[in-house]
CSV table of C-alpha atoms in Angstrom, one decimal:
chain,number,residue,atom,x,y,z
A,230,MET,CA,-31.2,1.6,-8.8
A,231,LYS,CA,-28.1,-0.2,-7.5
A,232,LYS,CA,-25.5,2.0,-5.9
A,233,ASN,CA,-22.0,2.3,-7.3
A,234,ILE,CA,-19.5,1.4,-4.6
A,235,ALA,CA,-15.8,2.1,-5.0
A,236,ILE,CA,-13.7,-0.2,-2.8
A,237,ILE,CA,-10.4,1.6,-2.3
A,238,MET,CA,-7.4,-0.6,-1.4
A,239,GLY,CA,-3.6,-0.5,-1.5
A,240,GLY,CA,-2.2,2.7,-0.1
A,241,TYR,CA,1.3,4.2,0.3
A,242,SER,CA,2.5,2.3,3.4
A,243,SER,CA,4.1,-1.1,4.3
A,244,GLU,CA,0.6,-2.4,4.8
A,245,TYR,CA,-0.5,-2.2,1.2
A,246,GLN,CA,-0.5,-6.0,0.6
A,247,ILE,CA,-2.8,-6.6,3.6
A,248,SER,CA,-5.0,-3.8,2.3
A,249,LEU,CA,-5.3,-5.5,-1.1
A,250,LYS,CA,-6.4,-8.7,0.7
A,251,SER,CA,-9.0,-6.8,2.7
A,252,GLY,CA,-10.3,-4.9,-0.3
A,253,ASN,CA,-10.7,-8.1,-2.3
A,254,VAL,CA,-12.7,-9.8,0.5
A,255,VAL,CA,-15.0,-6.8,0.5
A,256,TYR,CA,-15.4,-7.0,-3.3
A,257,ASP,CA,-16.1,-10.7,-3.2
A,258,MET,CA,-18.6,-10.5,-0.3
A,259,LEU,CA,-20.5,-7.3,-1.2
A,260,ASP,CA,-24.2,-7.9,-1.9
A,261,LYS,CA,-24.3,-7.7,-5.8
A,262,GLU,CA,-28.1,-7.5,-5.6
A,263,LYS,CA,-27.8,-4.1,-3.9
A,264,PHE,CA,-24.5,-2.7,-5.1
A,265,ASN,CA,-22.2,-2.4,-8.2
A,266,ALA,CA,-18.8,-3.0,-6.7
A,267,TYR,CA,-15.6,-1.5,-8.3
A,268,ARG,CA,-12.0,-2.3,-7.1
A,269,ILE,CA,-9.9,0.9,-7.0
A,270,HIS,CA,-6.2,0.6,-6.4
A,271,ILE,CA,-4.6,3.6,-4.8
A,272,PHE,CA,-0.9,3.8,-5.1
A,273,LYS,CA,1.6,6.7,-5.1
A,274,ASP,CA,2.2,6.3,-8.8
A,275,LYS,CA,-1.3,5.5,-9.9
A,276,TRP,CA,-5.0,5.5,-9.0
A,277,VAL,CA,-6.8,3.0,-11.2
A,278,TYR,CA,-10.0,1.0,-11.5
A,279,VAL,CA,-9.1,-2.7,-11.9
A,280,ASP,CA,-11.7,-4.8,-13.7
A,281,LYS,CA,-12.3,-8.6,-13.5
A,282,ASP,CA,-9.7,-9.2,-16.2
A,283,ASP,CA,-7.2,-7.0,-14.3
A,284,SER,CA,-7.3,-4.3,-16.9
A,285,GLU,CA,-6.6,-0.9,-15.4
A,286,TYR,CA,-8.5,2.4,-16.1
A,287,PRO,CA,-7.1,5.7,-14.6
A,288,ILE,CA,-9.1,7.5,-12.0
A,289,ASP,CA,-9.8,11.2,-12.7
A,290,LYS,CA,-8.9,12.8,-9.4
A,291,ASN,CA,-10.9,15.9,-10.2
A,292,ASP,CA,-14.2,14.0,-9.4
A,293,PHE,CA,-13.0,10.5,-8.5
A,294,SER,CA,-14.4,8.9,-11.6
A,295,PHE,CA,-13.2,6.7,-14.5
A,296,THR,CA,-14.2,6.1,-18.1
A,297,LYS,CA,-14.5,2.7,-19.7
A,298,ASN,CA,-15.9,2.2,-23.3
A,299,ASN,CA,-16.8,5.9,-23.5
A,300,LYS,CA,-18.9,5.6,-20.4
A,301,LYS,CA,-18.1,7.7,-17.3
A,302,ILE,CA,-18.6,5.9,-13.9
A,303,THR,CA,-19.0,7.9,-10.7
A,304,PHE,CA,-19.6,6.6,-7.2
A,305,ASP,CA,-22.4,6.9,-4.6
A,306,CYS,CA,-20.1,5.7,-1.8
A,307,VAL,CA,-16.5,4.7,-1.1
A,308,PHE,CA,-15.7,1.6,1.0
A,309,ASN,CA,-12.4,2.4,2.6
A,310,ALA,CA,-10.1,-0.7,2.9
A,311,ILE,CA,-6.8,1.1,2.9
A,312,HIS,CA,-4.7,0.4,6.1
A,313,GLY,CA,-2.2,3.1,6.9
A,314,SER,CA,-1.6,6.1,4.7
A,315,PRO,CA,-3.5,7.7,2.9
A,316,GLY,CA,-6.7,5.8,4.0
A,317,GLU,CA,-6.3,5.7,7.7
A,318,ASP,CA,-4.6,9.0,8.5
A,319,GLY,CA,-7.3,11.4,7.2
A,320,PHE,CA,-6.0,12.2,3.7
A,321,MET,CA,-8.6,10.2,1.7
A,322,GLN,CA,-11.4,11.3,4.2
A,323,GLY,CA,-10.5,15.0,3.5
A,324,TYR,CA,-10.4,14.4,-0.3
A,325,PHE,CA,-13.8,12.7,-0.3
A,326,ASN,CA,-15.3,15.4,2.0
A,327,LEU,CA,-14.2,18.0,-0.5
A,328,LEU,CA,-15.8,16.1,-3.4
A,329,ASP,CA,-19.0,15.5,-1.2
A,330,ILE,CA,-18.7,11.7,-1.7
A,331,LYS,CA,-19.9,9.5,1.2
A,332,HIS,CA,-17.4,7.0,2.6
A,333,THR,CA,-17.5,4.2,5.2
A,334,SER,CA,-14.7,5.3,7.5
A,335,CYS,CA,-14.5,7.9,10.3
A,336,GLY,CA,-14.1,11.6,9.7
A,337,MET,CA,-10.8,13.3,8.6
A,338,TYR,CA,-10.0,14.6,12.1
A,339,GLN,CA,-10.8,11.3,13.8
A,340,ALA,CA,-8.6,9.4,11.3
A,341,ALA,CA,-5.7,11.8,11.7
A,342,ILE,CA,-5.9,11.7,15.5
A,343,THR,CA,-6.2,8.0,15.9
A,344,PHE,CA,-3.4,7.3,13.4
A,345,ASN,CA,-1.1,9.4,15.6
A,346,LYS,CA,-0.7,7.2,18.7
A,347,ARG,CA,0.8,10.1,20.8
A,348,ASP,CA,-1.9,12.6,20.1
A,349,CYS,CA,-4.7,10.0,20.4
A,350,LEU,CA,-3.5,8.9,23.9
A,351,SER,CA,-3.0,12.5,24.9
A,352,ILE,CA,-6.6,13.4,24.0
A,353,LEU,CA,-8.1,10.4,25.8
A,354,LYS,CA,-6.1,10.7,29.1
A,355,PRO,CA,-8.2,13.5,30.6
A,356,TYR,CA,-11.3,11.3,30.1
A,357,GLY,CA,-9.9,8.7,32.4
A,358,ILE,CA,-8.6,6.3,29.8
A,359,LEU,CA,-5.6,4.5,31.2
A,360,THR,CA,-2.4,4.1,29.1
A,361,ALA,CA,1.2,2.9,29.5
A,362,GLU,CA,3.9,5.3,30.6
A,363,SER,CA,5.3,6.8,27.4
A,364,TYR,CA,8.2,8.9,26.1
A,365,PHE,CA,8.2,10.7,22.7
A,366,LEU,CA,11.0,11.4,20.2
A,367,ASN,CA,11.0,13.3,16.9
A,368,THR,CA,13.7,13.0,14.2
A,369,GLY,CA,16.8,14.9,15.3
A,370,ASP,CA,16.0,14.9,19.1
A,371,THR,CA,18.8,14.1,21.4
A,372,VAL,CA,18.4,10.5,22.7
A,373,ASN,CA,19.0,10.3,26.5
A,374,GLU,CA,18.9,6.6,27.2
A,375,ASP,CA,19.0,7.0,30.9
A,376,GLU,CA,16.1,9.5,30.9
A,377,ILE,CA,14.0,7.2,28.7
A,378,ILE,CA,14.6,4.1,30.9
A,379,SER,CA,13.9,6.0,34.1
A,380,LYS,CA,10.5,7.0,32.7
A,381,VAL,CA,9.3,3.8,31.0
A,382,GLY,CA,11.5,1.1,32.5
A,383,LEU,CA,12.7,-2.1,31.0
A,384,PRO,CA,11.5,-4.0,29.1
A,385,CYS,CA,9.9,-1.3,26.9
A,386,PHE,CA,8.4,-1.0,23.5
A,387,VAL,CA,9.8,1.3,20.8
A,388,LYS,CA,7.2,2.1,18.1
A,389,ALA,CA,6.8,4.2,15.0
A,390,ASN,CA,4.2,6.7,16.1
A,391,LYS,CA,2.2,6.8,12.9
A,392,ALA,CA,2.5,3.2,11.4
A,393,GLY,CA,0.3,0.2,11.7
A,394,SER,CA,0.5,-3.5,11.6
A,395,SER,CA,3.4,-3.7,14.0
A,396,PHE,CA,5.9,-2.2,11.5
A,397,GLY,CA,8.8,-0.4,13.1
A,398,ILE,CA,8.2,-1.9,16.6
A,399,THR,CA,10.8,-3.5,18.9
A,400,LYS,CA,10.6,-4.9,22.4
A,401,VAL,CA,13.7,-3.8,24.2
A,402,HIS,CA,15.0,-5.8,27.2
A,403,LYS,CA,18.5,-4.2,27.6
A,404,LYS,CA,19.7,-0.6,27.5
A,405,GLU,CA,22.3,-1.5,24.9
A,406,ASP,CA,19.5,-2.5,22.4
A,407,LEU,CA,17.6,0.8,22.8
A,408,GLN,CA,19.5,2.8,20.2
A,409,ASN,CA,19.0,0.2,17.5
A,410,ALA,CA,15.3,-0.1,18.2
A,411,ILE,CA,15.0,3.7,17.9
A,412,GLU,CA,16.7,3.6,14.5
A,413,VAL,CA,14.3,0.8,13.3
A,414,ALA,CA,11.3,2.9,14.3
A,415,PHE,CA,12.7,6.0,12.6
A,416,LYS,CA,12.8,4.1,9.3
A,417,GLU,CA,9.0,3.9,9.4
A,418,ASP,CA,8.2,7.3,10.7
A,419,ASP,CA,9.7,10.7,11.8
A,420,GLU,CA,8.1,10.4,15.2
A,421,ILE,CA,8.4,7.5,17.7
A,422,ILE,CA,6.7,6.5,20.9
A,423,ILE,CA,8.5,4.5,23.6
A,424,GLU,CA,6.1,2.8,26.1
A,425,SER,CA,6.5,0.8,29.3
A,426,PHE,CA,5.8,-2.9,29.1
A,427,LEU,CA,2.4,-3.9,30.5
A,428,ASP,CA,2.5,-7.5,31.6
A,429,GLY,CA,-1.1,-8.7,31.3
A,430,THR,CA,-3.8,-10.1,29.1
A,431,GLU,CA,-4.1,-8.4,25.7
A,432,VAL,CA,-7.5,-7.9,24.2
A,433,SER,CA,-8.9,-6.4,21.0
A,434,VAL,CA,-12.3,-4.7,21.1
A,435,GLY,CA,-14.3,-4.0,17.9
A,436,VAL,CA,-16.7,-1.1,18.1
A,437,ILE,CA,-18.9,-0.2,15.1
A,438,THR,CA,-21.9,1.9,14.2
A,439,TYR,CA,-24.5,-0.8,13.6
A,440,LYS,CA,-28.1,0.1,12.5
A,441,GLY,CA,-27.7,3.5,13.9
A,442,ASP,CA,-26.3,2.6,17.3
A,443,THR,CA,-22.8,2.2,18.8
A,444,LYS,CA,-22.2,-1.6,19.1
A,445,VAL,CA,-19.4,-3.3,21.0
A,446,LEU,CA,-18.5,-6.6,19.4
A,447,PRO,CA,-17.4,-9.8,21.3
A,448,ILE,CA,-13.9,-9.3,22.7
A,449,THR,CA,-10.9,-11.1,21.3
A,450,GLU,CA,-7.9,-12.3,23.4
A,451,ILE,CA,-4.5,-12.1,21.7
A,452,VAL,CA,-2.0,-14.8,22.6
A,453,SER,CA,1.2,-14.3,20.7
A,454,GLU,CA,3.7,-17.2,20.1
A,455,ASN,CA,6.3,-14.4,19.7
A,456,ASP,CA,7.5,-12.1,22.4
A,457,PHE,CA,4.7,-9.7,21.5
A,458,PHE,CA,1.9,-9.2,18.9
A,459,ASP,CA,4.2,-8.3,16.1
A,460,TYR,CA,3.7,-8.6,12.3
A,461,GLU,CA,4.4,-12.4,12.2
A,462,ALA,CA,1.9,-12.9,15.1
A,463,LYS,CA,-0.6,-10.6,13.4
A,464,TYR,CA,-0.5,-11.9,9.9
A,465,LEU,CA,1.6,-15.1,9.6
A,466,GLY,CA,-0.2,-17.3,12.1
A,467,LYS,CA,2.1,-16.9,15.0
A,468,SER,CA,-0.7,-16.1,17.4
A,469,GLN,CA,-3.9,-17.3,18.8
A,470,GLU,CA,-6.9,-15.0,18.6
A,471,ILE,CA,-9.6,-16.3,21.0
A,472,THR,CA,-13.1,-14.9,20.6
A,473,PRO,CA,-14.7,-14.5,23.1
A,474,ALA,CA,-11.8,-13.7,25.3
A,475,ARG,CA,-11.0,-15.8,28.4
A,476,ILE,CA,-11.5,-12.9,30.8
A,477,THR,CA,-13.8,-12.4,33.8
A,478,LYS,CA,-17.3,-10.9,33.5
A,479,GLU,CA,-16.0,-7.8,35.3
A,480,GLN,CA,-13.1,-7.4,32.9
A,481,GLU,CA,-15.4,-7.8,30.0
A,482,GLU,CA,-17.8,-5.2,31.2
A,483,ILE,CA,-15.1,-2.6,32.0
A,484,VAL,CA,-13.1,-3.0,28.7
A,485,SER,CA,-16.4,-2.9,26.7
A,486,LYS,CA,-17.4,0.2,28.5
A,487,THR,CA,-14.0,1.8,28.0
A,488,ALA,CA,-13.9,0.9,24.2
A,489,LYS,CA,-17.3,2.4,23.8
A,490,LYS,CA,-16.3,5.5,25.6
A,491,VAL,CA,-13.2,5.9,23.4
A,492,TYR,CA,-15.4,5.6,20.3
A,493,GLU,CA,-17.9,8.1,21.5
A,494,VAL,CA,-15.4,10.6,23.0
A,495,LEU,CA,-13.6,10.7,19.7
A,496,LYS,CA,-17.0,11.0,17.8
A,497,MET,CA,-16.1,8.0,15.7
A,498,LYS,CA,-18.2,6.3,13.1
A,499,GLY,CA,-17.7,3.2,10.9
A,500,PHE,CA,-15.3,0.5,12.1
A,501,SER,CA,-12.9,0.7,14.9
A,502,ARG,CA,-10.7,-1.8,16.8
A,503,SER,CA,-9.1,-0.8,20.1
A,504,GLU,CA,-6.2,-2.7,21.7
A,505,PHE,CA,-5.9,-3.0,25.5
A,506,ILE,CA,-3.8,-4.7,28.0
A,507,PHE,CA,-5.1,-5.4,31.5
A,508,LYS,CA,-2.8,-4.2,34.3
A,509,ASN,CA,-4.1,-4.6,37.9
A,510,ASN,CA,-7.4,-5.7,36.4
A,511,GLN,CA,-7.8,-2.3,34.6
A,512,PRO,CA,-7.7,-2.0,30.8
A,513,HIS,CA,-4.9,0.2,29.4
A,514,LEU,CA,-5.3,1.5,25.9
A,515,LEU,CA,-2.5,0.8,23.4
A,516,GLU,CA,-4.0,2.2,20.2
A,517,VAL,CA,-7.1,2.6,18.0
A,518,ASN,CA,-7.4,1.3,14.5
A,519,THR,CA,-10.0,2.9,12.2
A,520,VAL,CA,-9.5,0.7,9.1
A,521,PRO,CA,-9.0,-2.8,10.7
A,522,GLY,CA,-8.3,-5.9,8.6
A,523,LEU,CA,-11.3,-7.2,6.8
A,524,THR,CA,-10.2,-10.7,5.7
A,525,ASN,CA,-12.0,-13.8,7.0
A,526,GLU,CA,-9.0,-14.4,9.4
A,527,SER,CA,-9.0,-10.8,10.6
A,528,ILE,CA,-10.0,-9.9,14.2
A,529,LEU,CA,-13.0,-7.6,13.5
A,530,PRO,CA,-14.8,-10.1,11.1
A,531,GLN,CA,-14.2,-12.9,13.7
A,532,GLN,CA,-15.8,-10.7,16.3
A,533,ALA,CA,-18.8,-9.8,14.0
A,534,ALA,CA,-19.3,-13.6,13.3
A,535,ALA,CA,-19.4,-14.2,17.0
A,536,ALA,CA,-22.1,-11.6,17.3
A,537,GLY,CA,-24.1,-13.3,14.5
A,538,ILE,CA,-23.2,-10.7,11.8
A,539,SER,CA,-22.0,-12.1,8.5
A,540,LEU,CA,-19.4,-10.4,6.4
A,541,GLN,CA,-22.0,-9.4,3.8
A,542,GLU,CA,-24.2,-8.0,6.5
A,543,LEU,CA,-21.2,-6.2,8.1
A,544,PHE,CA,-20.2,-4.6,4.8
A,545,THR,CA,-23.8,-3.7,3.8
A,546,ASN,CA,-24.4,-2.0,7.1
A,547,ALA,CA,-21.2,0.0,6.8
A,548,ILE,CA,-22.4,1.3,3.4
A,549,GLU,CA,-25.9,2.0,4.5
A,550,GLU,CA,-24.7,3.9,7.6
A,551,ALA,CA,-22.4,6.0,5.3
A,552,LEU,CA,-25.2,6.8,2.9
A,553,LYS,CA,-27.5,8.2,5.7
């Protein structure tokens, strides 16, 4: 019997269009000999199954099912392709846990922690994971520009604490630009993180559960044409993503070991992609993504290809690991 797989895509954040692309790649590449694939769009105003003719059928949230031609369809497993909320911050994971439906992403707690940059970095620091100097603000906090700059220096990065894909992020070079950057970040989130600038090689390290083991994929070097790896660099071709990265053997070993440690300390499963910058030859963690992009151009699929893993094999493995 073929398993019914719901591919959830869309979401409630600024990243929904990227998520739709990822979800459709999963749908196209999924092994149809093994699985019945269903595209499920998750938006604030509707949860719907979308068939090949783009007709929509509402999802019954009581059991995550839909009915078409008087036939009720339920799912054996959910393939999570939602970047941002509610797919990457723990909400969907908690929902599927309550319904006892298997899913390809990490657990609810791991999703919530990694989506919150501040909390994730705070948890990992005692394990010896290096990070940039940081300063945190919540909505309504008094902004002391001198205090911020004395802690993180200039230039610095102002980021939305719980937003992905480089939304709400500004590189600040001058004190007079700090307030505007803070306002930009607060449009995306009610918490922001301000980090010191790390001047070094930036790399992205994919770590997955593959055939029962934690596997570190070939490392990607990020070379942005813009001032940093922002939305344009990430999605509009304004960057070079070089796999394998042009780093030394020693750097490769230490960042691979560090990314694996992050994955295992957090008790992750499924896909992850951790971003690091080398400073004084040591990798400093920027963030952890638990639902990375899954298009052909995305970093994690590039890394899988370099490891000899096709997209179909990558997606099949994710489902088979979830169904264990």
